[in-house]
Amino acid sequence: MTEIMKKKKRIALVAHDNRKKDMIEWVSYNWKELAQHSLVGTGTTGRLVEETINQKCIENDAVPPEVTRLKSGPLGGDQQLGSMICEGLIDMVIFFWDPMQPQPHDVDVKALLRISVLYNIPTASNRSTADFLISSELFHKEYKPRIKDYSGYITRSIDME
């Protein structure tokens, strides 16, 4: 796992259906900041983010960022993203989730958020928090997060009787 977040971050962008419009508006507004980083998106959100940021870059004669598109959340995209976090391939998660709509993959969403906390990944679940993250002086700097040592858990004794 990467111990230091580099200046160029790997940012995951995820949004439930009722929050995709919010995500695209946020990406459109913050495209200059986001274009300096690598982006990862699940399903339709990944496609919409890529289309939006590419269009903004074309309009402003800028180089678009790399955008990695995963499967849709309910089809395994949340789990793919969780795996990437475990492997140290994600530095930040912006996840506009819908608290008013039950999701068929709620357990996957909970697991993704749990992994984000476990690996101390900055995670925004709404636009205000995403605004604070993207405007932080740490956003474009190297950063060394403190990762809790779970070796005691891994090496714990299990009673097999």
Backbone as CSV, one residue per row, in Angstrom:
resi,resn,N_x,N_y,N_z,CA_x,CA_y,CA_z,C_x,C_y,C_z
1,MET,0.838,-1.193,0.000,0.000,0.000,0.000,0.875,1.245,0.000
2,THR,0.490,2.232,-0.775,1.224,3.482,-0.835,1.149,4.168,0.517
3,GLU,2.299,4.592,1.033,2.309,5.259,2.326,2.106,6.757,2.180
4,ILE,2.491,7.305,1.036,2.367,8.746,0.830,1.449,9.002,-0.362
5,MET,0.462,9.870,-0.152,-0.356,10.317,-1.277,0.479,11.306,-2.056
6,LYS,0.631,11.069,-3.315,1.406,11.974,-4.153,0.595,13.246,-4.435
7,LYS,1.264,14.217,-5.044,0.561,15.457,-5.418,-0.602,15.150,-6.343
8,LYS,-0.342,14.254,-7.299,-1.393,13.839,-8.221,-2.163,12.703,-7.551
9,LYS,-3.380,12.999,-7.137,-4.211,12.037,-6.416,-4.984,11.138,-7.375
10,ARG,-5.401,9.998,-6.845,-6.299,9.077,-7.540,-7.634,9.193,-6.813
11,ILE,-8.581,9.848,-7.471,-9.844,10.233,-6.837,-10.997,9.409,-7.405
12,ALA,-11.719,8.730,-6.510,-12.900,7.976,-6.921,-14.121,8.881,-6.843
13,LEU,-14.939,8.848,-7.885,-16.174,9.628,-7.957,-17.338,8.667,-8.171
14,VAL,-18.269,8.677,-7.214,-19.401,7.757,-7.230,-20.654,8.550,-6.891
15,ALA,-21.774,8.231,-7.530,-23.038,8.896,-7.198,-24.210,7.966,-7.473
16,HIS,-25.113,7.913,-6.531,-26.362,7.193,-6.761,-27.182,7.961,-7.800
17,ASP,-28.153,7.285,-8.400,-28.918,7.873,-9.503,-29.494,9.248,-9.168
18,ASN,-30.088,9.394,-8.000,-30.694,10.675,-7.636,-29.668,11.754,-7.288
19,ARG,-28.394,11.408,-7.298,-27.338,12.377,-6.980,-26.373,12.592,-8.149
20,LYS,-26.614,11.927,-9.269,-25.713,12.061,-10.423,-25.685,13.498,-10.952
21,LYS,-26.838,14.144,-10.981,-26.893,15.533,-11.447,-26.021,16.413,-10.549
22,ASP,-26.107,16.209,-9.237,-25.273,16.964,-8.295,-23.784,16.716,-8.565
23,MET,-23.453,15.454,-8.801,-22.050,15.108,-9.056,-21.549,15.785,-10.320
24,ILE,-22.335,15.747,-11.382,-21.903,16.328,-12.653,-21.786,17.853,-12.534
25,GLU,-22.703,18.477,-11.824,-22.577,19.921,-11.579,-21.298,20.218,-10.795
26,TRP,-20.992,19.389,-9.796,-19.795,19.570,-8.973,-18.527,19.385,-9.814
27,VAL,-18.519,18.349,-10.643,-17.368,18.097,-11.522,-17.205,19.246,-12.517
28,SER,-18.296,19.712,-13.090,-18.248,20.811,-14.048,-17.677,22.077,-13.397
29,TYR,-18.086,22.349,-12.183,-17.604,23.528,-11.453,-16.133,23.388,-11.050
30,ASN,-15.710,22.165,-10.691,-14.353,21.930,-10.163,-13.417,21.265,-11.171
31,TRP,-13.751,21.323,-12.443,-12.985,20.590,-13.444,-11.504,20.949,-13.443
32,LYS,-11.146,22.224,-13.228,-9.727,22.627,-13.252,-8.930,21.911,-12.171
33,GLU,-9.513,21.805,-11.002,-8.836,21.116,-9.894,-8.751,19.616,-10.170
34,LEU,-9.848,19.038,-10.634,-9.908,17.596,-10.877,-9.026,17.164,-12.039
35,ALA,-8.883,18.014,-13.049,-8.115,17.653,-14.241,-6.641,17.402,-13.933
36,GLN,-6.179,17.828,-12.796,-4.776,17.630,-12.410,-4.538,16.273,-11.758
37,HIS,-5.588,15.478,-11.639,-5.511,14.204,-10.931,-6.049,13.082,-11.810
38,SER,-5.891,11.847,-11.349,-6.476,10.686,-12.029,-7.815,10.384,-11.377
39,LEU,-8.805,10.092,-12.202,-10.151,9.870,-11.699,-10.596,8.436,-11.940
40,VAL,-11.409,7.939,-11.019,-11.988,6.602,-11.130,-13.471,6.763,-10.858
41,GLY,-14.311,6.172,-11.700,-15.750,6.282,-11.500,-16.435,4.952,-11.704
42,THR,-17.522,4.757,-10.979,-18.301,3.537,-11.163,-19.402,3.776,-12.192
43,GLY,-19.622,2.786,-13.033,-20.747,2.747,-13.965,-21.060,4.023,-14.709
44,THR,-22.318,4.391,-14.665,-22.813,5.573,-15.365,-22.137,6.835,-14.853
45,THR,-21.871,6.901,-13.555,-21.193,8.083,-13.009,-19.844,8.267,-13.683
46,GLY,-19.094,7.180,-13.847,-17.792,7.264,-14.506,-17.908,7.804,-15.920
47,ARG,-18.914,7.326,-16.644,-19.125,7.807,-18.018,-19.480,9.287,-18.032
48,LEU,-20.409,9.683,-17.164,-20.834,11.083,-17.125,-19.697,12.009,-16.688
49,VAL,-18.919,11.574,-15.715,-17.765,12.367,-15.262,-16.772,12.527,-16.403
50,GLU,-16.469,11.429,-17.091,-15.508,11.481,-18.198,-16.006,12.419,-19.297
51,GLU,-17.266,12.301,-19.682,-17.821,13.175,-20.717,-17.768,14.637,-20.291
52,THR,-18.138,14.901,-19.048,-18.184,16.281,-18.549,-16.800,16.902,-18.481
53,ILE,-15.863,16.197,-17.897,-14.530,16.788,-17.726,-13.804,16.880,-19.067
54,ASN,-14.017,15.915,-19.947,-13.407,16.005,-21.279,-13.939,17.218,-22.030
55,GLN,-15.253,17.454,-21.955,-15.846,18.607,-22.634,-15.284,19.917,-22.081
56,LYS,-15.176,20.016,-20.758,-14.619,21.231,-20.141,-13.171,21.434,-20.573
57,CYS,-12.415,20.368,-20.649,-11.013,20.477,-21.069,-10.914,20.908,-22.528
58,ILE,-11.771,20.359,-23.390,-11.779,20.750,-24.801,-12.121,22.233,-24.935
59,GLU,-13.165,22.674,-24.222,-13.584,24.078,-24.270,-12.485,25.032,-23.813
60,ASN,-11.614,24.565,-22.924,-10.592,25.424,-22.332,-9.178,25.058,-22.761
61,ASP,-9.074,24.278,-23.850,-7.779,23.883,-24.402,-6.858,23.302,-23.325
62,ALA,-7.406,22.392,-22.535,-6.653,21.736,-21.468,-6.593,20.234,-21.740
63,VAL,-5.623,19.589,-21.149,-5.470,18.142,-21.307,-6.400,17.438,-20.318
64,PRO,-7.267,16.563,-20.818,-8.174,15.858,-19.903,-7.417,14.850,-19.044
65,PRO,-7.943,14.578,-17.857,-7.293,13.604,-16.982,-7.601,12.178,-17.406
66,GLU,-6.824,11.257,-16.881,-7.126,9.840,-17.057,-8.369,9.535,-16.232
67,VAL,-9.334,8.846,-16.835,-10.538,8.432,-16.124,-10.678,6.920,-16.289
68,THR,-10.637,6.207,-15.182,-10.834,4.762,-15.175,-12.280,4.491,-14.827
69,ARG,-12.930,3.703,-15.667,-14.344,3.397,-15.436,-14.489,1.957,-14.963
70,LEU,-15.169,1.809,-13.830,-15.435,0.497,-13.248,-16.854,0.070,-13.595
71,LYS,-17.246,-1.086,-13.132,-18.620,-1.548,-13.330,-19.576,-0.680,-12.523
72,SER,-20.833,-0.767,-12.846,-21.875,-0.094,-12.070,-21.835,-0.629,-10.643
73,GLY,-22.165,0.219,-9.673,-22.142,-0.189,-8.266,-22.865,-1.491,-7.987
74,PRO,-24.141,-1.612,-8.385,-24.875,-2.851,-8.113,-24.331,-4.077,-8.851
75,LEU,-23.521,-3.843,-9.890,-22.949,-4.956,-10.660,-21.525,-5.278,-10.230
76,GLY,-21.090,-4.709,-9.100,-19.764,-5.027,-8.576,-18.803,-3.856,-8.528
77,GLY,-19.207,-2.694,-9.045,-18.315,-1.534,-9.068,-17.894,-1.068,-7.685
78,ASP,-18.823,-1.119,-6.711,-18.468,-0.732,-5.347,-17.402,-1.668,-4.792
79,GLN,-17.528,-2.943,-5.101,-16.543,-3.915,-4.631,-15.206,-3.737,-5.349
80,GLN,-15.250,-3.430,-6.645,-14.010,-3.136,-7.366,-13.297,-1.959,-6.718
81,LEU,-14.054,-0.920,-6.404,-13.484,0.271,-5.803,-12.922,-0.044,-4.414
82,GLY,-13.656,-0.825,-3.635,-13.158,-1.239,-2.325,-11.839,-1.990,-2.434
83,SER,-11.739,-2.855,-3.435,-10.496,-3.589,-3.670,-9.349,-2.636,-4.020
84,MET,-9.645,-1.638,-4.830,-8.614,-0.658,-5.198,-8.126,0.109,-3.961
85,ILE,-9.053,0.420,-3.045,-8.657,1.095,-1.804,-7.728,0.182,-1.014
86,CYS,-8.097,-1.086,-0.870,-7.266,-2.056,-0.133,-5.877,-2.196,-0.738
87,GLU,-5.788,-2.056,-2.049,-4.510,-2.202,-2.746,-3.711,-0.897,-2.789
88,GLY,-4.243,0.174,-2.190,-3.536,1.453,-2.169,-3.615,2.211,-3.474
89,LEU,-4.646,1.953,-4.273,-4.776,2.575,-5.592,-5.736,3.760,-5.615
90,ILE,-6.328,4.098,-4.466,-7.255,5.225,-4.362,-6.810,6.106,-3.200
91,ASP,-6.775,7.414,-3.437,-6.367,8.362,-2.394,-7.539,9.089,-1.758
92,MET,-8.652,9.174,-2.461,-9.776,9.977,-1.994,-11.057,9.456,-2.639
93,VAL,-12.163,9.511,-1.890,-13.453,9.072,-2.415,-14.462,10.210,-2.273
94,ILE,-15.097,10.555,-3.375,-16.211,11.494,-3.377,-17.430,10.658,-3.767
95,PHE,-18.306,10.410,-2.804,-19.439,9.507,-3.012,-20.715,10.233,-2.624
96,PHE,-21.415,10.740,-3.631,-22.692,11.404,-3.389,-23.774,10.320,-3.323
97,TRP,-24.054,9.853,-2.108,-25.056,8.805,-1.964,-26.388,9.398,-1.542
98,ASP,-27.430,8.660,-1.863,-28.799,9.118,-1.637,-29.335,8.513,-0.341
99,PRO,-29.443,9.316,0.721,-29.909,8.773,1.995,-31.420,8.505,2.033
100,MET,-32.145,8.936,1.024,-33.604,8.798,1.021,-34.102,7.637,0.160
101,GLN,-33.216,7.000,-0.548,-33.617,5.943,-1.480,-32.897,4.648,-1.123
102,PRO,-33.640,3.584,-0.795,-32.978,2.300,-0.548,-32.295,1.814,-1.827
103,GLN,-31.132,1.239,-1.662,-30.364,0.752,-2.807,-30.306,-0.776,-2.772
104,PRO,-30.371,-1.428,-3.931,-30.307,-2.894,-3.936,-28.948,-3.410,-3.474
105,HIS,-27.958,-2.527,-3.476,-26.608,-2.925,-3.082,-26.143,-2.170,-1.832
106,ASP,-27.098,-1.900,-0.908,-26.769,-1.175,0.320,-25.605,-1.815,1.086
107,VAL,-25.564,-3.150,1.103,-24.468,-3.813,1.827,-23.121,-3.504,1.178
108,ASP,-23.087,-3.375,-0.142,-21.842,-3.036,-0.837,-21.435,-1.598,-0.531
109,VAL,-22.420,-0.705,-0.474,-22.159,0.698,-0.151,-21.569,0.790,1.256
110,LYS,-22.198,0.096,2.196,-21.699,0.098,3.577,-20.282,-0.461,3.636
111,ALA,-20.024,-1.529,2.900,-18.680,-2.126,2.887,-17.657,-1.152,2.304
112,LEU,-18.041,-0.435,1.252,-17.138,0.537,0.636,-16.797,1.659,1.625
113,LEU,-17.816,2.168,2.301,-17.581,3.233,3.270,-16.747,2.723,4.453
114,ARG,-16.975,1.476,4.865,-16.184,0.875,5.937,-14.708,0.774,5.535
115,ILE,-14.437,0.326,4.329,-13.056,0.197,3.841,-12.396,1.566,3.752
116,SER,-13.148,2.578,3.342,-12.597,3.942,3.287,-12.141,4.401,4.662
117,VAL,-12.948,4.116,5.675,-12.578,4.485,7.046,-11.407,3.640,7.521
118,LEU,-11.458,2.343,7.266,-10.404,1.420,7.705,-9.035,1.848,7.186
119,TYR,-8.977,2.280,5.930,-7.710,2.682,5.320,-7.459,4.188,5.385
120,ASN,-8.277,4.890,6.168,-8.089,6.322,6.418,-8.058,7.136,5.131
121,ILE,-9.011,6.849,4.248,-9.135,7.548,2.972,-10.079,8.739,3.157
122,PRO,-9.658,9.951,2.793,-10.598,11.074,2.862,-11.822,10.758,2.002
123,THR,-12.999,10.898,2.616,-14.236,10.509,1.953,-15.291,11.587,2.154
124,ALA,-15.870,12.035,1.050,-16.953,13.012,1.113,-18.237,12.327,0.672
125,SER,-19.289,12.514,1.445,-20.566,11.894,1.087,-21.593,12.921,0.637
126,ASN,-21.194,14.193,0.584,-22.093,15.229,0.094,-21.268,16.371,-0.496
127,ARG,-21.951,17.280,-1.152,-21.258,18.343,-1.876,-20.458,19.271,-0.958
128,SER,-20.993,19.591,0.195,-20.276,20.484,1.115,-18.939,19.876,1.533
129,THR,-18.969,18.606,1.899,-17.726,17.945,2.304,-16.766,17.840,1.126
130,ALA,-17.282,17.545,-0.057,-16.434,17.493,-1.256,-15.803,18.857,-1.522
131,ASP,-16.565,19.933,-1.323,-16.013,21.279,-1.490,-14.874,21.537,-0.508
132,PHE,-15.048,21.105,0.734,-13.986,21.285,1.723,-12.743,20.477,1.345
133,LEU,-12.923,19.243,0.887,-11.775,18.421,0.491,-11.007,19.043,-0.671
134,ILE,-11.736,19.427,-1.710,-11.082,19.921,-2.919,-10.440,21.292,-2.703
135,SER,-10.909,22.035,-1.709,-10.334,23.355,-1.443,-9.266,23.327,-0.345
136,SER,-9.000,22.159,0.191,-7.971,22.031,1.222,-6.589,22.319,0.642
137,GLU,-5.724,22.922,1.425,-4.354,23.164,0.962,-3.613,21.843,0.740
138,LEU,-4.106,20.752,1.291,-3.469,19.442,1.115,-3.848,18.767,-0.207
139,PHE,-4.862,19.286,-0.886,-5.393,18.631,-2.079,-4.334,18.444,-3.165
140,HIS,-3.449,19.401,-3.354,-2.441,19.308,-4.405,-1.037,19.070,-3.852
141,LYS,-0.946,18.600,-2.613,0.354,18.341,-1.995,0.496,16.862,-1.667
142,GLU,1.753,16.458,-1.470,1.968,15.124,-0.924,1.422,15.106,0.496
143,TYR,0.944,13.951,0.906,0.366,13.823,2.238,0.602,12.408,2.731
144,LYS,1.014,12.303,3.972,1.235,10.981,4.562,0.157,10.724,5.616
145,PRO,-0.861,9.954,5.235,-1.911,9.650,6.213,-1.400,8.646,7.249
146,ARG,-1.963,8.718,8.419,-1.642,7.734,9.448,-2.576,6.546,9.248
147,ILE,-1.982,5.397,9.069,-2.753,4.175,8.884,-2.629,3.350,10.155
148,LYS,-3.752,2.998,10.721,-3.756,2.186,11.938,-3.121,0.836,11.648
149,ASP,-2.344,0.356,12.591,-1.679,-0.941,12.463,-2.642,-2.045,12.910
150,TYR,-3.045,-2.868,11.977,-3.964,-3.962,12.278,-3.245,-5.304,12.383
151,SER,-1.924,-5.299,12.538,-1.176,-6.560,12.603,-1.606,-7.407,13.796
152,GLY,-1.994,-6.775,14.910,-2.481,-7.533,16.066,-3.734,-8.315,15.722
153,TYR,-4.579,-7.729,14.894,-5.797,-8.419,14.477,-5.446,-9.600,13.569
154,ILE,-4.522,-9.371,12.671,-4.142,-10.402,11.719,-3.481,-11.589,12.413
155,THR,-2.683,-11.315,13.440,-1.929,-12.372,14.125,-2.609,-12.857,15.405
156,ARG,-3.868,-12.475,15.623,-4.562,-12.839,16.855,-4.706,-14.367,16.949
157,SER,-4.826,-14.826,18.153,-5.002,-16.250,18.409,-6.488,-16.588,18.303
158,ILE,-6.770,-17.674,17.636,-8.147,-18.135,17.477,-8.293,-19.470,18.195
159,ASP,-9.273,-19.556,19.073,-9.540,-20.805,19.785,-10.279,-21.740,18.831
160,MET,-9.667,-22.841,18.493,-10.232,-23.770,17.518,-10.901,-24.984,18.186
161,GLU,-11.101,-24.932,19.493,-11.739,-26.064,20.188,-13.214,-25.897,20.351
